[in-house]
XYZ file of C-alpha atoms in Angstrom:
294
model
C 72.208 65.209 45.231
C 73.813 65.034 48.531
C 71.724 68.615 48.989
C 68.950 66.197 47.971
C 68.632 63.812 49.824
C 69.234 65.943 52.533
C 65.804 67.700 51.787
C 64.374 64.653 51.706
C 65.827 62.940 54.817
C 63.940 67.092 57.172
C 60.606 67.202 54.622
C 59.892 62.672 56.031
C 61.123 64.104 59.367
C 57.944 66.307 59.619
C 55.820 63.123 57.685
C 53.326 61.645 59.331
C 54.133 57.606 57.845
C 57.017 58.225 57.897
C 58.165 54.264 58.720
C 57.387 52.968 55.379
C 59.327 56.069 53.507
C 62.865 55.004 56.671
C 62.231 51.074 55.923
C 63.278 51.636 52.437
C 65.458 54.084 52.885
C 67.316 51.775 55.234
C 67.578 49.224 52.338
C 68.314 51.133 48.640
C 69.356 54.966 50.202
C 66.852 56.122 48.420
C 63.739 57.824 49.374
C 61.107 57.174 48.085
C 59.575 59.804 45.721
C 56.533 57.786 45.133
C 56.207 55.285 47.779
C 52.661 53.288 46.050
C 56.055 51.646 44.274
C 56.888 50.640 46.554
C 54.396 49.905 48.385
C 53.394 47.535 45.035
C 56.917 45.944 45.137
C 56.784 44.846 48.445
C 53.024 42.910 47.826
C 52.694 39.481 46.685
C 50.074 38.409 44.384
C 48.412 36.680 47.534
C 48.397 40.155 49.243
C 47.368 43.044 46.505
C 47.180 47.128 46.985
C 44.930 49.029 46.596
C 46.777 52.211 44.811
C 45.135 55.494 44.655
C 43.322 55.103 41.640
C 41.744 52.155 43.332
C 43.593 49.281 41.263
C 44.526 46.424 43.345
C 47.979 45.511 42.697
C 51.091 43.080 43.004
C 54.542 42.728 42.515
C 54.287 40.937 39.863
C 55.069 42.605 36.607
C 57.609 44.430 38.581
C 59.492 41.220 39.452
C 60.580 41.064 35.841
C 61.571 44.347 35.351
C 63.539 44.313 38.317
C 64.536 40.656 36.900
C 66.123 42.707 33.829
C 68.300 45.763 35.411
C 69.474 43.313 38.025
C 71.364 41.024 35.139
C 71.950 44.449 32.723
C 73.806 45.808 35.575
C 75.934 42.307 37.049
C 76.752 42.137 33.599
C 77.823 45.586 33.737
C 80.032 45.093 37.170
C 81.182 41.532 35.970
C 82.272 42.557 32.664
C 84.674 45.885 33.827
C 85.773 44.058 37.062
C 86.926 41.184 34.404
C 88.201 42.874 31.884
C 90.346 39.751 30.738
C 87.295 36.750 30.759
C 85.626 35.546 28.307
C 81.738 35.180 28.264
C 81.154 32.096 29.515
C 82.890 32.478 33.049
C 80.622 35.732 33.255
C 77.459 34.711 31.712
C 78.515 31.594 34.677
C 79.406 34.285 37.223
C 76.402 35.802 36.568
C 73.879 32.637 36.578
C 75.582 31.984 40.521
C 74.559 35.556 41.791
C 71.228 35.674 40.716
C 70.070 32.752 41.836
C 67.059 32.174 42.907
C 68.509 31.437 46.358
C 71.246 33.901 46.687
C 69.016 35.823 46.113
C 66.585 34.817 48.854
C 69.613 34.627 51.948
C 70.742 39.090 51.030
C 67.003 39.527 51.036
C 66.756 38.674 54.706
C 69.529 39.366 55.536
C 68.456 43.460 54.588
C 65.321 42.690 56.395
C 62.635 42.902 53.009
C 60.848 39.510 54.902
C 59.711 42.263 57.637
C 58.438 44.905 55.144
C 57.009 42.292 52.577
C 52.728 41.235 52.268
C 51.981 38.041 51.597
C 48.776 36.140 52.784
C 49.251 32.615 52.364
C 50.258 30.632 55.488
C 53.957 29.195 55.637
C 54.348 30.712 51.573
C 58.031 31.745 52.267
C 59.350 28.453 53.545
C 58.712 26.819 50.272
C 59.702 29.953 46.842
C 61.782 32.797 47.107
C 58.606 35.895 47.629
C 61.735 37.732 49.915
C 64.162 37.891 46.983
C 61.547 38.389 44.195
C 61.083 41.116 45.953
C 63.714 42.274 46.158
C 64.025 42.188 42.583
C 60.746 44.370 42.247
C 61.779 46.658 44.985
C 64.678 47.515 42.732
C 61.701 47.771 39.851
C 60.955 50.561 42.042
C 63.243 52.045 42.131
C 64.795 52.832 38.775
C 61.085 53.560 38.244
C 61.419 56.498 40.866
C 64.764 56.729 40.573
C 67.068 55.620 36.986
C 68.762 53.547 36.584
C 72.575 54.784 38.252
C 71.219 54.745 42.001
C 69.903 51.427 41.587
C 73.646 50.292 40.120
C 74.856 52.446 43.424
C 72.941 49.728 45.079
C 73.373 46.851 43.321
C 76.999 47.132 43.140
C 77.866 49.396 47.008
C 74.839 46.790 48.777
C 74.178 43.624 47.287
C 77.414 43.166 45.950
C 80.073 44.733 47.919
C 78.450 43.924 50.721
C 76.810 40.356 50.808
C 78.906 38.849 48.149
C 82.710 37.918 47.853
C 82.427 37.888 44.694
C 86.881 35.472 44.536
C 83.962 32.618 45.581
C 81.671 33.160 44.016
C 83.528 32.512 40.675
C 85.722 29.480 41.881
C 83.132 27.620 42.714
C 81.364 25.610 40.976
C 78.125 25.257 41.822
C 75.493 22.784 39.610
C 75.164 19.287 40.480
C 73.401 18.195 37.407
C 75.847 20.551 35.001
C 78.789 18.629 36.691
C 77.182 14.833 36.778
C 76.122 15.468 32.969
C 80.172 16.551 32.714
C 81.415 13.876 33.768
C 79.287 11.534 32.889
C 79.585 12.946 28.944
C 83.172 13.091 29.945
C 83.427 9.084 30.544
C 80.985 7.600 28.009
C 77.938 7.591 29.949
C 74.595 7.527 29.852
C 72.385 9.255 32.490
C 68.250 9.883 32.158
C 66.360 12.785 34.376
C 62.981 11.004 34.721
C 60.048 13.078 37.014
C 59.192 9.922 39.170
C 55.987 12.015 41.108
C 54.281 15.406 42.294
C 52.198 15.210 45.072
C 51.411 17.810 47.592
C 52.688 18.853 50.836
C 50.642 19.740 53.644
C 50.673 23.272 53.782
C 49.316 22.367 50.174
C 52.123 22.734 47.818
C 53.409 20.735 45.056
C 56.490 19.315 45.241
C 58.245 17.590 43.136
C 60.538 14.134 42.516
C 63.227 12.905 39.708
C 65.383 10.154 39.157
C 68.503 9.139 38.056
C 69.422 6.532 35.622
C 72.341 4.982 34.014
C 71.324 2.081 32.230
C 69.146 0.345 34.190
C 70.128 1.313 37.446
C 68.486 4.065 39.497
C 71.872 6.014 41.127
C 70.032 8.378 42.628
C 66.812 10.588 43.957
C 65.906 13.743 44.634
C 62.624 16.114 45.978
C 62.457 20.159 45.068
C 59.444 22.451 44.858
C 60.627 22.945 41.186
C 61.343 20.597 38.500
C 64.627 22.688 38.814
C 65.467 22.067 42.203
C 64.295 17.510 42.665
C 66.818 17.726 39.752
C 69.844 18.848 41.705
C 68.666 17.208 44.578
C 68.849 13.801 42.196
C 72.261 14.837 40.511
C 73.677 15.236 44.208
C 73.145 12.233 45.382
C 74.057 10.126 42.342
C 77.454 11.942 42.849
C 77.478 10.716 46.110
C 76.666 7.373 45.002
C 79.031 7.299 41.540
C 81.977 9.023 44.477
C 81.041 6.325 47.579
C 79.549 2.996 46.984
C 80.920 0.636 45.457
C 77.503 -1.509 44.495
C 77.487 2.218 41.538
C 80.797 1.867 40.244
C 81.586 -1.898 39.730
C 77.962 -1.401 37.871
C 80.181 1.956 35.737
C 82.862 -1.254 35.529
C 79.735 -3.225 33.470
C 78.682 -0.396 32.049
C 81.744 -0.059 29.926
C 83.679 -3.275 29.327
C 80.030 -3.823 26.822
C 81.783 -1.104 25.500
C 84.448 -1.861 24.734
C 85.951 0.538 26.981
C 88.555 0.116 30.168
C 87.378 0.704 33.752
C 87.679 4.705 34.413
C 90.181 6.668 36.328
C 90.238 6.678 39.064
C 91.350 10.613 39.081
C 88.349 10.658 37.253
C 85.589 10.037 40.024
C 87.763 12.448 42.511
C 86.930 15.580 40.142
C 83.754 15.229 41.817
C 83.117 17.079 44.383
C 82.315 14.368 48.205
C 80.917 16.758 50.377
C 77.495 16.979 50.307
C 75.725 21.114 49.338
C 75.877 22.893 52.086
C 74.100 26.568 53.110
C 73.367 29.376 50.318
C 74.979 31.408 53.189
C 78.027 30.255 51.537
C 78.827 33.287 49.029
C 77.807 35.823 50.588
C 80.277 37.147 53.933
C 77.728 35.541 56.739
C 79.615 32.582 56.486
C 81.689 30.967 54.239
C 80.563 28.031 53.061
C 79.700 26.350 50.452
C 76.508 26.836 48.081
C 74.886 25.588 44.295
C 73.160 26.636 41.812
C 70.063 25.596 40.911
C 70.100 27.804 37.481
């Protein structure tokens, strides 16, 4: 393998268009054999690339394949690293690793944002095209070099270099799940309602969600996906339950109507007090927190 890589490097030095090859090598640690695969993997649907056979292709199909490969490899890594953990723990941890926000941040750290082709202005501000491109790049690596090289890239680069697994496994990041579980435990009913959809200045759809407890609105949130808006609304609702005296009084009234006592103060203390912080939480570039918007 070492000799093969060295031979490719020597041939590359004589190659006129060597820059794309070097970029892929710097990111993955492997020199491309079929550069067309990598060109396609880095082409957003807004800027398709013409292949040697005349077809115009983008990276959506490769993103589909890369997503499946990434989930498989992460599952493999977690299964072997945590031999005594149950299925629920492994599934939750994998979802935190492969969530769009985390992948997008890692893609930027790797420099993928500088080589992705896209034509829609400011689209990168509203969706995770760099993380999606990284998944497509993983598919290109798989088609070009096979599963073992993909495993090495995910394990040695993505996981070992850019993630802090111990931090990921110890944190609960899903505000929606936290809120639902807390309300179920305390016999309180809540609903998530989509109350508005509109377009921002870049014509990107924005969704707004409200959370109601009984007849009272306890939180609202907006996002570029319905799930993101629900997470933001859940975070706002948790903050209100934890700190708003009026909301607490309303909860007491609801419970008394059903012949139940006040919620124990220790139950309120179980809810997180801090607002969500940067995505860099589970990467090695910072030591803050991250949310899971799956």
